[in-house]
Structure formats: C-alpha cells, structure tokens
XYZ file of C-alpha atoms in Angstrom:
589
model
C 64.461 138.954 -95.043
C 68.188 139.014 -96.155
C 69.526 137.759 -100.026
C 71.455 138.460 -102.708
C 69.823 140.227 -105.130
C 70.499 143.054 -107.955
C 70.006 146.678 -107.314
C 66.655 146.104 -110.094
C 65.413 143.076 -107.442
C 66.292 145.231 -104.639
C 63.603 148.375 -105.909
C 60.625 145.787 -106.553
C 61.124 143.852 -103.447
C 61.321 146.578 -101.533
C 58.233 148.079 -102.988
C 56.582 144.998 -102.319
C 57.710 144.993 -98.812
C 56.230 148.785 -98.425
C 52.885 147.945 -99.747
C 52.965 149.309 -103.022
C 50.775 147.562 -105.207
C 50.768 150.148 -108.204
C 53.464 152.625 -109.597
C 53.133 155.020 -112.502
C 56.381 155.798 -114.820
C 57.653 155.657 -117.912
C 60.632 153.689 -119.667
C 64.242 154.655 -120.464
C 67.999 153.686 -120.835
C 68.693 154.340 -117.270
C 65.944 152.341 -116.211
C 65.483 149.250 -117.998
C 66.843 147.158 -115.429
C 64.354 148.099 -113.279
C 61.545 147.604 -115.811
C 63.051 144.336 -116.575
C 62.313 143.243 -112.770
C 58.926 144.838 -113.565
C 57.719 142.776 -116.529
C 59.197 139.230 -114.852
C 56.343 139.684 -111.717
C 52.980 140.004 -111.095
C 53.006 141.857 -107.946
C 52.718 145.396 -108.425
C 50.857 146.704 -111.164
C 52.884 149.270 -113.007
C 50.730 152.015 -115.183
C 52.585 153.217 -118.096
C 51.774 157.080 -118.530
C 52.091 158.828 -121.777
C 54.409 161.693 -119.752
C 56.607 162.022 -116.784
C 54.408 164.983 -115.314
C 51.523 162.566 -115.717
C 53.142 159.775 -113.783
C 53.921 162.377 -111.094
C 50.463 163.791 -110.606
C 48.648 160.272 -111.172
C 50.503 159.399 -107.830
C 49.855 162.360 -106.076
C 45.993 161.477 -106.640
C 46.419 157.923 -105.679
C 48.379 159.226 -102.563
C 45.461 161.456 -101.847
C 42.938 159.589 -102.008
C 43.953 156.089 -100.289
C 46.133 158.062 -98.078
C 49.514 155.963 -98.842
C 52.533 156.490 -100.640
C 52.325 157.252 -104.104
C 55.197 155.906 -106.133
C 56.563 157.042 -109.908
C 59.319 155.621 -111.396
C 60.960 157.527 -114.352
C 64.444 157.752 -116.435
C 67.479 159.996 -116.206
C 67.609 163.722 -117.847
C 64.807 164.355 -119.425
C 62.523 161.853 -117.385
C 63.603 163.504 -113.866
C 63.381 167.110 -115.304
C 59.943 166.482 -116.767
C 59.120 165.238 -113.046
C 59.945 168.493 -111.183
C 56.259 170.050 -111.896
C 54.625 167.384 -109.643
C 57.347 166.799 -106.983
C 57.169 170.490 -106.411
C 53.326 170.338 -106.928
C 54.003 167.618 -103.617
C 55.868 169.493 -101.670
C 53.516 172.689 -101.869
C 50.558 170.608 -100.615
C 52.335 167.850 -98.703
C 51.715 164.804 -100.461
C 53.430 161.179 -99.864
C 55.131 160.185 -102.759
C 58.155 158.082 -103.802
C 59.659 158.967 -106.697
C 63.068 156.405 -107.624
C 64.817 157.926 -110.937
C 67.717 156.382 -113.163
C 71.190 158.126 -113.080
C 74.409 157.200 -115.749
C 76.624 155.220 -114.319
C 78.425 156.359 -111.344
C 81.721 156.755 -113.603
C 80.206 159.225 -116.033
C 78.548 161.384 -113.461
C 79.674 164.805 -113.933
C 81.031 163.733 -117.814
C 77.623 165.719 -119.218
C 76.764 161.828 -120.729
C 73.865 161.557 -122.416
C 70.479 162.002 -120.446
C 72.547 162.680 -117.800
C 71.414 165.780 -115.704
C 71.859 166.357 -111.586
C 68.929 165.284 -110.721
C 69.461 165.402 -107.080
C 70.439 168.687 -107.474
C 67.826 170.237 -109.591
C 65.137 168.074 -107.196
C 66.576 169.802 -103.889
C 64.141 172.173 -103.558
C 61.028 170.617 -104.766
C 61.574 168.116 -102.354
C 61.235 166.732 -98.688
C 64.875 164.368 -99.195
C 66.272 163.207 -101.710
C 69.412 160.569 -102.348
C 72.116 159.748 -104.953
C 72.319 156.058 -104.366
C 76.286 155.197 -105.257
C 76.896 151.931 -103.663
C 74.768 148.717 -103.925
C 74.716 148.788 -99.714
C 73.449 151.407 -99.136
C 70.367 150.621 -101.581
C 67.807 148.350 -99.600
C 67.955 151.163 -96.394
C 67.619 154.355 -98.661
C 64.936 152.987 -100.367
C 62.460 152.156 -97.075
C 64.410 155.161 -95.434
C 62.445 157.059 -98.597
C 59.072 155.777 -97.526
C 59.320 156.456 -94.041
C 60.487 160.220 -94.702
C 57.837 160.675 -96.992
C 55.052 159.428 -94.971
C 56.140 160.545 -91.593
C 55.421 164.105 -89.959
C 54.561 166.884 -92.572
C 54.764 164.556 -95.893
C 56.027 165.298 -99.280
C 58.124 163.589 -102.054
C 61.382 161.546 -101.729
C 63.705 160.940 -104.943
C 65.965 158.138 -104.951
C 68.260 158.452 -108.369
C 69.769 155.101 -108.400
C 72.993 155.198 -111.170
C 72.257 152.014 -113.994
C 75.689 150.317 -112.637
C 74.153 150.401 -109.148
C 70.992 148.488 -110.722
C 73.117 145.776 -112.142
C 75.282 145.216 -108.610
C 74.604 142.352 -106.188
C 74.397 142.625 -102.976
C 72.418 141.852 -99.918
C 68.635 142.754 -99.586
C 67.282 143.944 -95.949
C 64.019 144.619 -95.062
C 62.159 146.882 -93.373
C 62.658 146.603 -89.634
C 63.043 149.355 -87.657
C 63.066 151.860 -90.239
C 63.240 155.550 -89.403
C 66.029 158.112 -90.257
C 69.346 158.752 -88.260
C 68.361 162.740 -87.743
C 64.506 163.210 -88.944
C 62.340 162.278 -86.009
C 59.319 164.538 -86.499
C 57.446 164.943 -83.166
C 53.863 163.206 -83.112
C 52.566 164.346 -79.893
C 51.743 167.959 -78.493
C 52.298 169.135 -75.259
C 49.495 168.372 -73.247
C 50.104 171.986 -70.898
C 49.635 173.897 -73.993
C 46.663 171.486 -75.080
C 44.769 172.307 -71.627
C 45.710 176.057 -72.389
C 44.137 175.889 -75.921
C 41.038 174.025 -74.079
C 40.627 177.144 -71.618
C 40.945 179.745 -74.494
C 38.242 178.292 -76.634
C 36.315 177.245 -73.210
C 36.205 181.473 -72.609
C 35.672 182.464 -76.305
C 32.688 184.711 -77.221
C 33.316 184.589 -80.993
C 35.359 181.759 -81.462
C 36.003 180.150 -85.273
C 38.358 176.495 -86.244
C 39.982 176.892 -89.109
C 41.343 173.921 -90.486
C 43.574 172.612 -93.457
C 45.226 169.881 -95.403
C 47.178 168.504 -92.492
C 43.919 167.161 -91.050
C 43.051 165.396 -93.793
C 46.602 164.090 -94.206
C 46.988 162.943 -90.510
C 44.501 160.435 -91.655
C 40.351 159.414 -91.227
C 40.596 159.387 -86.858
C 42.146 163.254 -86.927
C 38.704 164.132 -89.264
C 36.938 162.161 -86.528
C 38.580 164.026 -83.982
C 37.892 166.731 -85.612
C 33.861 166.337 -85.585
C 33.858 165.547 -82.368
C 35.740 168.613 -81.674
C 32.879 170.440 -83.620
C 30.185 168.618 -81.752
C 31.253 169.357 -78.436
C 31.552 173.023 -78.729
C 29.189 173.906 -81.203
C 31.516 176.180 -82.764
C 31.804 177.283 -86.631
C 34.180 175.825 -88.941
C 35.881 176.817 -92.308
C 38.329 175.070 -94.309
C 41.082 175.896 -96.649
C 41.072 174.433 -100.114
C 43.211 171.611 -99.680
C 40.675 170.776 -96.167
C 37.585 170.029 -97.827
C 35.961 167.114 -96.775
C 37.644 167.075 -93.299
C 34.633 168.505 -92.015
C 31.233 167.534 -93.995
C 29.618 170.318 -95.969
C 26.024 169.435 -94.699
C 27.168 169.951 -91.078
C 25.154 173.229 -89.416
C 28.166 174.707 -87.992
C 29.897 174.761 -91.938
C 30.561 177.967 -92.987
C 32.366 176.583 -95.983
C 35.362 177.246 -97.390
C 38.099 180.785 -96.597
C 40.253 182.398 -98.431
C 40.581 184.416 -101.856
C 37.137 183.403 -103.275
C 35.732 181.669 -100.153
C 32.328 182.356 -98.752
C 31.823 186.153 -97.222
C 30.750 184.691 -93.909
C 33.904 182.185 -93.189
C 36.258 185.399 -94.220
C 34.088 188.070 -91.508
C 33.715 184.872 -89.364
C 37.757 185.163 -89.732
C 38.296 188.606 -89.384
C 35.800 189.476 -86.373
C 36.602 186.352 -84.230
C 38.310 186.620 -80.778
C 39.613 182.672 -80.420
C 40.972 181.512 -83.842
C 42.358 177.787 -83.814
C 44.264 177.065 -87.273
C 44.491 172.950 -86.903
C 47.228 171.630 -90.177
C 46.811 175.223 -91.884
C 49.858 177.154 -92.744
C 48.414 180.994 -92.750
C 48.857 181.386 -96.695
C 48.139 184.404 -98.488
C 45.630 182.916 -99.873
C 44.134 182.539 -97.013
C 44.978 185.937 -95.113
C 44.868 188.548 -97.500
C 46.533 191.923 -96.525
C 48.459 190.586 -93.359
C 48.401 193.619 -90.815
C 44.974 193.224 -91.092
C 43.986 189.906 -90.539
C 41.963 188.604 -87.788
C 43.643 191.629 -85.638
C 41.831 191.440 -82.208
C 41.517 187.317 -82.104
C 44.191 185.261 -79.568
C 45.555 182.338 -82.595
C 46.017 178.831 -81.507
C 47.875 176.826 -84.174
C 48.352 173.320 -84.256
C 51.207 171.615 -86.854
C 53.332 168.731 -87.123
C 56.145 171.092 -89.179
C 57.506 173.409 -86.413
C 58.508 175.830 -89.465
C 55.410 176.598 -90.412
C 54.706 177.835 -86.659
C 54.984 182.097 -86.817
C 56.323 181.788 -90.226
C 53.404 184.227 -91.215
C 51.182 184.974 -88.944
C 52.405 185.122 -84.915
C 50.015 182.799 -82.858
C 49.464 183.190 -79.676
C 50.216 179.080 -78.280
C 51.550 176.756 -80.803
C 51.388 173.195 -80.254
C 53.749 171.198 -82.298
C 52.657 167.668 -83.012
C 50.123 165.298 -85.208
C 46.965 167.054 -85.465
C 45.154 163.597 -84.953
C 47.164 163.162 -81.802
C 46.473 166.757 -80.584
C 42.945 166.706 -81.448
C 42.451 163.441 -79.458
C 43.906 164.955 -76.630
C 42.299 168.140 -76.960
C 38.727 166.344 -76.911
C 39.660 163.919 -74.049
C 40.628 167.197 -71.998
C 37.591 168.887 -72.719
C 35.026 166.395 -71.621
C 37.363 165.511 -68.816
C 36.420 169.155 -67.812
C 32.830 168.729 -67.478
C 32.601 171.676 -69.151
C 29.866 172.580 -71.634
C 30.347 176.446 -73.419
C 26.783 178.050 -72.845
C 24.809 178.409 -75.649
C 23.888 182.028 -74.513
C 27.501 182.773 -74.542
C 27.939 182.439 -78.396
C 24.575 182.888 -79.712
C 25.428 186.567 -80.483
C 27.914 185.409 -82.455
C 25.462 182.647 -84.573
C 23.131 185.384 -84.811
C 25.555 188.055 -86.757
C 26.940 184.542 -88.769
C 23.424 184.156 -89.705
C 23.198 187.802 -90.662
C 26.648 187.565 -93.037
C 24.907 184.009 -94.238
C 22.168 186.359 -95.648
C 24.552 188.023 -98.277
C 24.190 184.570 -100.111
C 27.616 185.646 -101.470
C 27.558 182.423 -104.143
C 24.489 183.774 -106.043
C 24.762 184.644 -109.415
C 22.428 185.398 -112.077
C 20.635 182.823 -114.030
C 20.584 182.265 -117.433
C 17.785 180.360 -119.953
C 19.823 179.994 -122.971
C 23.710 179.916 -121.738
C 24.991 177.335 -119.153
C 26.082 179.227 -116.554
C 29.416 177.496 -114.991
C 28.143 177.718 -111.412
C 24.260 176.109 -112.372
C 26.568 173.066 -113.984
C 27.999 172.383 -110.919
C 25.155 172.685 -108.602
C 23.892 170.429 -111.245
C 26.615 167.597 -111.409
C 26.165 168.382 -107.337
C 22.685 166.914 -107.486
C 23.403 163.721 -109.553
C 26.521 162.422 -107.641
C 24.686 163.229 -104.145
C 25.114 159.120 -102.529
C 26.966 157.927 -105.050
C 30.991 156.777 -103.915
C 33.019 159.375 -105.915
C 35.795 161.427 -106.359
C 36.302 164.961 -107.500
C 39.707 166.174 -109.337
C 40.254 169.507 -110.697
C 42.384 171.347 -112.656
C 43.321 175.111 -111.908
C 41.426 178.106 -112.730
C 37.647 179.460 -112.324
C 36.534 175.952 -112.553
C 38.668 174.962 -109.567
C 37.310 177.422 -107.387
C 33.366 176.889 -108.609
C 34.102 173.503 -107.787
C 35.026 173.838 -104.136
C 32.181 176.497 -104.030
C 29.244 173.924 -105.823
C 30.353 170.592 -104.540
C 29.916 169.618 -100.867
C 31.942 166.851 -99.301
C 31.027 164.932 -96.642
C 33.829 162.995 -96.129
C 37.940 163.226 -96.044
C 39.886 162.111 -98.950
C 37.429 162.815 -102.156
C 38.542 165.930 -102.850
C 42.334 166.024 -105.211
C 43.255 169.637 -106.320
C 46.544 171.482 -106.540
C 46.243 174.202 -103.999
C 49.763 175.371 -103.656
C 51.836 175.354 -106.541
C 48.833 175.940 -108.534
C 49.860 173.277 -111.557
C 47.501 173.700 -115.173
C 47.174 169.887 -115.489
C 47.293 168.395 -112.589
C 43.086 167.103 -112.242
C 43.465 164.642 -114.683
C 46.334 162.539 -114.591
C 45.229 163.022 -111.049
C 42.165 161.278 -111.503
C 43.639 158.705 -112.990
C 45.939 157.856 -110.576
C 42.271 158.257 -108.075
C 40.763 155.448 -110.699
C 43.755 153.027 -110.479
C 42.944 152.970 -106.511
C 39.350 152.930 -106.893
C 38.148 151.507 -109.467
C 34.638 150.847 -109.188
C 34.378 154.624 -107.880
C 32.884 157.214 -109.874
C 35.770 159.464 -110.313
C 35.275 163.474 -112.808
C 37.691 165.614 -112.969
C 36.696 169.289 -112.812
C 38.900 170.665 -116.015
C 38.981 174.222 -118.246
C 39.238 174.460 -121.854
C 43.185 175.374 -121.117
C 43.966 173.156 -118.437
C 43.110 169.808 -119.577
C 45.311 170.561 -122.925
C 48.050 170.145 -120.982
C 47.843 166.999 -119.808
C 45.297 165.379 -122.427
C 47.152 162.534 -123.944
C 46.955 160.871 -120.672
C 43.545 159.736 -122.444
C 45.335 156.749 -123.525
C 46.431 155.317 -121.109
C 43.207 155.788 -119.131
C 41.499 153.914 -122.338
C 44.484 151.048 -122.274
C 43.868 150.603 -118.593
C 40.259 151.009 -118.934
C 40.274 153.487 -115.832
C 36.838 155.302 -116.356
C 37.784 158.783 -115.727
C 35.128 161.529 -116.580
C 36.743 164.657 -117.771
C 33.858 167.896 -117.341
C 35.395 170.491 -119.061
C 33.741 173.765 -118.588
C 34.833 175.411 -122.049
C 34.691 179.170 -122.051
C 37.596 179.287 -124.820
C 39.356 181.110 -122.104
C 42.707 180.971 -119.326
C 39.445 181.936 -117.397
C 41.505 182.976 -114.382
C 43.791 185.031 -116.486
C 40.848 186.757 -118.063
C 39.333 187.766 -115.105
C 42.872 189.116 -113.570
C 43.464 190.847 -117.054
C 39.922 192.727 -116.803
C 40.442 193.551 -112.760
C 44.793 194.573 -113.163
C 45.102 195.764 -116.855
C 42.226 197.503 -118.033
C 40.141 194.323 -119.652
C 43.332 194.244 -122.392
C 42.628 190.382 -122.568
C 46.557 189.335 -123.788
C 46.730 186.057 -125.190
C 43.992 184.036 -122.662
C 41.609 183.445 -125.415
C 41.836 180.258 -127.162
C 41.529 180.545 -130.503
C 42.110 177.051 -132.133
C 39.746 174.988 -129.892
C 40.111 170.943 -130.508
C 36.377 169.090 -130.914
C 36.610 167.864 -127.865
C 33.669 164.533 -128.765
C 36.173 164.247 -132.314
C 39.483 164.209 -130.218
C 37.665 161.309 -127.078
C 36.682 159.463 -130.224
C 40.594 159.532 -132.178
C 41.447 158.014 -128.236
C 38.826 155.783 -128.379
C 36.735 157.273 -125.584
C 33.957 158.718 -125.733
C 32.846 162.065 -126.131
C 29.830 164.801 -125.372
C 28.780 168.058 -126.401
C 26.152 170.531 -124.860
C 25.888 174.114 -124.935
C 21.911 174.811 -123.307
C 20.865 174.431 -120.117
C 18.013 172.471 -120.678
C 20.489 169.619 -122.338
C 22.669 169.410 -118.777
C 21.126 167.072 -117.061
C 21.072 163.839 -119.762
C 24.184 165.088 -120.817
C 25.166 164.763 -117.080
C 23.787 161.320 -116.545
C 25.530 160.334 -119.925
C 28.224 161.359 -118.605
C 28.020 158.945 -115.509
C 26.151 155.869 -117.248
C 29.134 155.374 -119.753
C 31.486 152.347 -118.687
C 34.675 154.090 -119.988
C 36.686 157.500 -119.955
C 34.561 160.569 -121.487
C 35.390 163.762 -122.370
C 32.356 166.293 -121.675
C 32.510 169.539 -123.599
C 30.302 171.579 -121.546
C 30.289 174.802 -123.167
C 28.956 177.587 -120.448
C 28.959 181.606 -120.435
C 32.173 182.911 -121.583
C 32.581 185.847 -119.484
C 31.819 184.720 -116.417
C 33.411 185.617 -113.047
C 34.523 183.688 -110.198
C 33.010 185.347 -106.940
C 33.413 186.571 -104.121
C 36.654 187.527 -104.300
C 39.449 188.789 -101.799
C 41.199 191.499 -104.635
C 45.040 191.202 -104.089
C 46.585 193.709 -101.848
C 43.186 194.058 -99.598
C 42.381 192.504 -96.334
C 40.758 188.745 -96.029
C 37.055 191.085 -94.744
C 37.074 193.439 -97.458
C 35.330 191.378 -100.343
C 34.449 191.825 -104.228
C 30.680 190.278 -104.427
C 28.957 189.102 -107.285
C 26.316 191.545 -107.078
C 28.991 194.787 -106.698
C 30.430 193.110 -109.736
C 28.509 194.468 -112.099
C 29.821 198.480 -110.927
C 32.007 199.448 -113.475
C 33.822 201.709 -111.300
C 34.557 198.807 -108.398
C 36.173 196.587 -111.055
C 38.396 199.187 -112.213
C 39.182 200.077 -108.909
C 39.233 196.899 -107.258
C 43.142 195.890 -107.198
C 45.722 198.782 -106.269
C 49.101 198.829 -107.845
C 50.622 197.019 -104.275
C 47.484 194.398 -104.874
C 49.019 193.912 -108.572
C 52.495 192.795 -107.423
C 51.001 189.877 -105.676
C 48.464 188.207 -108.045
C-alpha cells in the first residue's frame, strides 16, 4: 500500500503490517506523536510498563515464547538509556526485538537539548543494527528493514530513534514487499558436502554426544523436530545449554540434561570423554567449557551456526557448517536415512554403559530437611503440580535460576525464558509478563530470589491493571544467593554486603498492589501453598522462605576444566571449599 501519512501513522501502520499485535513502552516528549497514533486505534494493544527496562525484558519474553518480534517503544534520554540493560540482555542471547525510540528534533541534535542523549551511539554495541531516522523517506523502509534484520539469521535487537520533527512530517507510506537489507544476507542453508561429512563422522563415532543451544530453539518448532528425529535415529545422548532447554524433552532416555557450570556430572564427562562432539546453535561459552585447553581434548567438533563469527571464535572445530540449524538438521536427517545406515547398538553400548555409571553419582541430590524448605525439594515440588498443565517458566538470576533448570523438565521448545548471557537481576518477571500478554490463558511463574525480583517489582502494577496473572515464586533466603556462595568459595566466607537486611513483607507489599500474596516457611505447608499459588485468578507474590545457606551444585569452580566437578556430597569438606577456586579461577567468576 502507498499514502500520505505522518511519520506517527507511518510507525503504527507499519507495525500493523509486520504483525505486531502488542508493544510494551512507556510515554514521553519525544514520543507523544507516536502515542497519539496509539490511543486513536484499536489494533495493537500497547502495555504501559512502570519502567523502560521492564518494557525491554517484557518483549524479550513475548519474543521468546511466541517466537516473533518483540517490540518496545520508549522516549529520548533517559527512556533509551534505561533500555540498554535489555537490548544488551538481547543481543547476549539472540532475541528478536524491535525497539523504535524518540530523538529531539533533527535541528537540536548535538545542542545537549533536553532528554537528548546519542542514542544510536550509546545502543551500538548492545545491538544487532540500529538507525537514526533523519528524513521522513527513508522512514517506512527502515522501519520493516528493522524487522527483517532482527528476525533473520542469528537474531537480536534493532533500534530505530526516529527525531519528533520526523514524526510530525508527511510523506509517503510503503509497505513491506520485498524487504531484506542492501548488505545483510545471512546464509540459511549449509553445505550439503560438509553435511554428508558430519553424517560419516557421527556414522563412525564410538562415544559420540549432541550438544545443542539456543539457536535451535530460535530457528523455530521444525529445527526441535529435526532435532528429535536426529536423536531418534542415532540413539545418541544429548545435553543442552541453558538457553536450549526444551529443544529436546527432559523425559527423553537419551537426556542427559543440561552442561555447563552447574550442569549434571554426566552431560560434563559425557563432554569431556566423547570422541564425535556436534555443537548444533551453541557458541562454546565459558560457561559451558570451563578451563579451555582442556575441554573435550581427544573428540573431532562438528559445529553448526547461522553466525559465521561464532565459528572458531573459542573453541577450533573440526567441520563447520554455516547455515540455519533447522535447514541443516533437515538435511542432515534426510542424508542419513538416505544412507541406509543404522549405527550398531554394540558399537556405543560401552559408551551407555559408563553414562549409566556417571548417572549413578546422582550429582542433583542433596540432603533433606523436615523443618526447613529446602530450595531444590520446592522445585521438584512446583515440578510435580505443573506436570500437563500449558505453562511457562521465567526466572530471574542467581541459585534459583540454576535449581530451576536443574528441577524443572521441559518437554517442549519455547517454555523456558531466562537470561543466560548477560546475566540481568530482573529480567524473569517483566519477562513473564510480556510471556502472559501472549498467552494468556497459560499458566505462567516466574522463578525469582529475594534480590532479584526487587529490581524489577513495580512491574506488579501493571500486571494487576492488565490483569496478566503472573505467579512470582520467590525463593527468599535473605541473600544475593549467588554472591554468597562465590564469597564463601573466593574470599574466605567474608559475606560483603549479599545479605539483605531490610526484607519487604512480601503478602503486605502483593496486597498495597492489589495482588495477592503468600507466605510459607515448612515443608509440610508447600504443597497448598503451591496449589494456592496456581488456583488464584490474578498475579501472586509467593514468599517461599527455604534454607538460607544453601548451595547450588554441582559446580564447575572457575579456572578448572568442564570434567573436574564440585559435588554436593564433597561439599561438605571444609578443605575442598577452601581450596576449590585458584587465584587464575578468581579472575574469571
């Protein structure tokens, strides 16, 4: 369609043309034109967050879960700068999202005018592109330009900063046909020489492990398809990074759950003692790999990513195909049963039967406790009530985060929302929120801390205006309980400023919000306070209070290598806590 319209028509038509049917901001000067466009249509409904980091993360989870573009719309200054946390939070964990901002006038940009800040330059490197929109022209292409450079190949976030004179021009609205951008064509499909290759080197694997991440998820539902098939065909064990749950399901006999810093002790030996590795959408973090010249050091590594920069940018692979995972994955399948080839059971039972013997270690196990909630037994407990029901799991970041992908299986793609890169203290629940506003007859908790969900808690009104029913399960331990447990493994137990002293009533502060609010602190309370939890038709804040010392286990300590693991039950050794991270490992926590 072509028209005149205003640079204000131009941004909700061409939402409306992209499919956007919600957007999460909040008003300023430099944007009320655009808000004026918003309140004279019914189209797209906008959610008005109580903070700009909110808006950001609230799209990130509606990107996440629905698997389109999430779009925030925020002011000048203050409203971009408050944005950075989540576009960077995007960019770490390559999320979709679309994020247009207000600018001064063109003819006070670089006059330091009020709420004026370079937004496009302070956004650079938190994002995938961004644009300075200067002429009224040029406004309709940026802005579906933005969507297809978000969504396509790796994604991340897109700013457009659109100055308030350019929002009041007229000009002439295009729409989207035949979109793309004039340099940024990422390539979709691999090789299919190199696919064959990968085909024969898991085909003549003895210990073979997949290792898979975020991209698969990302690539969409048919590359975690692909995916199981891939698994069902070979037989082969799979582990996942953080941001990958789901891809595979957690039931699934060949699940060794997930890698990494406090993954499970058999995916990590699984890792390190393999001879085929094939990373599909993983990018080799250290995280993931621990001490580098000494991961997985006798296995041949097949990697498989749409971002050729993330190919030997940490770890050198031994074939790297380039291209959509979904794509690659399809082909990879369709080679293998074109083969006719089957691997022999006999060839790789060895292998199941020393996975079976690392299995034993039961490295989750922790001990039990009558009178204090123990912070892994809630989980295993929410685990058991939500078990069929359609729901979606936030978190924030700390010890929760990682019980949470330890104590909650998922069986399928897209129910799991967490910040696994940047690592951002409030991100689970405007997250959820922005989950809620996709789905909102879904049951949707976010996984919070005592710290954590003080950072983004006024977002409890707007999830009360917009009566999105967001569960908040915050296991309290009055303590940063991440930083507690680094300060007692890197400093000598000298616990510096992670203890909480002036803890909010939780129930009191759900009920000044009007939500509503629980307490427990026993074990034989969890359960109805669980399925109070659940029953209630609004948002709920759930103080759960559990053991305050607790540790998060197993544990890769910093500095050591991905096989060489702290376990719960060499925890309690006084001398391998004190001794557990090395001055080098201290550099890198």
């Amino acid at each position: 369609m072509t028209r005149q319209m205003t640079g204000a028509e131009m941004v909700i038509q061409a939402l409306r043309d992209q499919g956007v049917d919600h957007i999460f901001g909040y008003p300023g000067g430099a944007v009320l034109p655009i808000y004026d466009e918003i309140f004279q249509q019914e189209d797209i409904e906008h959610i008005l967050v109580r903070h700009e980091q909110g808006a950001g993360h609230a799209a990130e989870g509606y990107a996440r879960s629905t698997g389109k573009v999430g779009v925030l719309l925020v002011t000048s200054g203050p409203g971009a700068t408050n944005a950075v946390t989540p576009l960077a939070d995007a960019l770490m964990d390559s999320i979709p999202l679309v994020c247009i901002t207000g600018q001064v006038p063109t003819a006070l940009i670089g006059s330091d005018a009020f709420q004026e800040c370079d937004t496009s330059g302070v956004t650079r490197p938190c994002t995938k592109h961004n644009y300075l929109v200067r002429h009224i022209e040029d406004l309709p292409r940026i802005l579906h330009e933005a969507f297809y450079v978000a969504r396509s190949g790796r994604p991340g976030p897109v700013v457009v900063d659109i100055p308030k004179d350019v929002q009041f021009a007229t000009g002439t609205y295009h729409g989207p046909s035949n979109i793309s951008h004039k340099t940024y064509h990422p390539q979709v499909k691999g090789d299919l020489e190199s696919v064959r290759k990968a085909v024969d080197m898991l085909l003549s694997a003895k210990r073979p492990v997949i290792y898979s991440g975020g991209g698969v998820i990302n690539s969409g539902t048919e590359a975690c398809q692909m995916l199981r098939e891939l698994i069902s065909l070979t037989g082969y064990p799979i582990t996942s990074t953080l941001m990958g749950l789901g891809a595979y399901p957690a039931s699934g006999d060949e699940w060794l759950g997930m890698l990494g810093m406090h993954g499970t002790y058999e995916a990590n030996m699984a890792m390190h003692e393999c001879d085929v590795m094939l990373c599909i959408g993983a990018r080799f973090d250290d995280r993931i790999t621990g001490r580098l010249d000494a991961f997985s050091p006798n296995s041949k590594k097949i990697h498989i990513d749409i971002d050729p920069s993330s190919i030997n940018k940490i770890v050198r692979v031994d074939l790297a195909i380039v291209g959509d995972v979904g794509h690659v994955l399809e082909d990879m399948v369709r080679i293998w049963r074109a083969s006719g080839k089957k691997p022999a059971k006999s060839e790789t039972a060895d292998w199941w039967e020393q996975i079976k013997i690392w299995r034993k270690r039961n490295c989750l196990a922790y001990r039990p406790n009558d009178d204090v909630i123990m912070p892994q037994y809630a989980l295993q407990r929410l685990n058991e009530k939500i078990k069929g029901k359609d729901t979606y799991i936030t978190t924030e970041v700390g010890q929760h985060q990682m019980w949470a992908a330890q104590f909650l299986g998922f069986e399928e793609p897209h129910r799991w929302m967490t910040s696994g890169g940047l690592g951002t203290m409030g991100y689970g629940f405007p997250a959820a929120m922005g989950v809620q506003t996709a789905h909102r007859d879904s049951l949707v908790i976010d996984i919070a801390g005592d710290a954590s969900i003080q950072m983004t808690i006024q977002e409890l009104s707007c999830c009360v205006q917009y009566n999105l029913p967001v569960k908040v399960m915050i296991l309290n331990n009055e303590y940063m309980g991440m930083v507690r447990q680094w300060q007692q493994l890197l400093h000598g137990n000298r616990m510096s400023n992670s203890y909480v002293e002036a803890m909010p009533d939780f129930v009191k502060l759900a009920d000044a919000y009007g939500a509503h609010g629980i307490m427990c602190d026993h074990p034989d309370d969890l359960d109805a306070a669980i399925d109070e939890m659940i029953a209630y038709d609004g948002p709920v804040l759930f103080d759960c209070r559990v053991a305050k010392l607790a540790n998060c286990f197993p544990m890769i300590p910093s500095g050591r290598a991905h096989n060489d693991m702290l376990l719960s039950d060499e925890a309690e050794d006084a001398e391998k806590i004190a001794t557990a991270i090395g001055d080098a490992g201290k550099k890198l926590v």
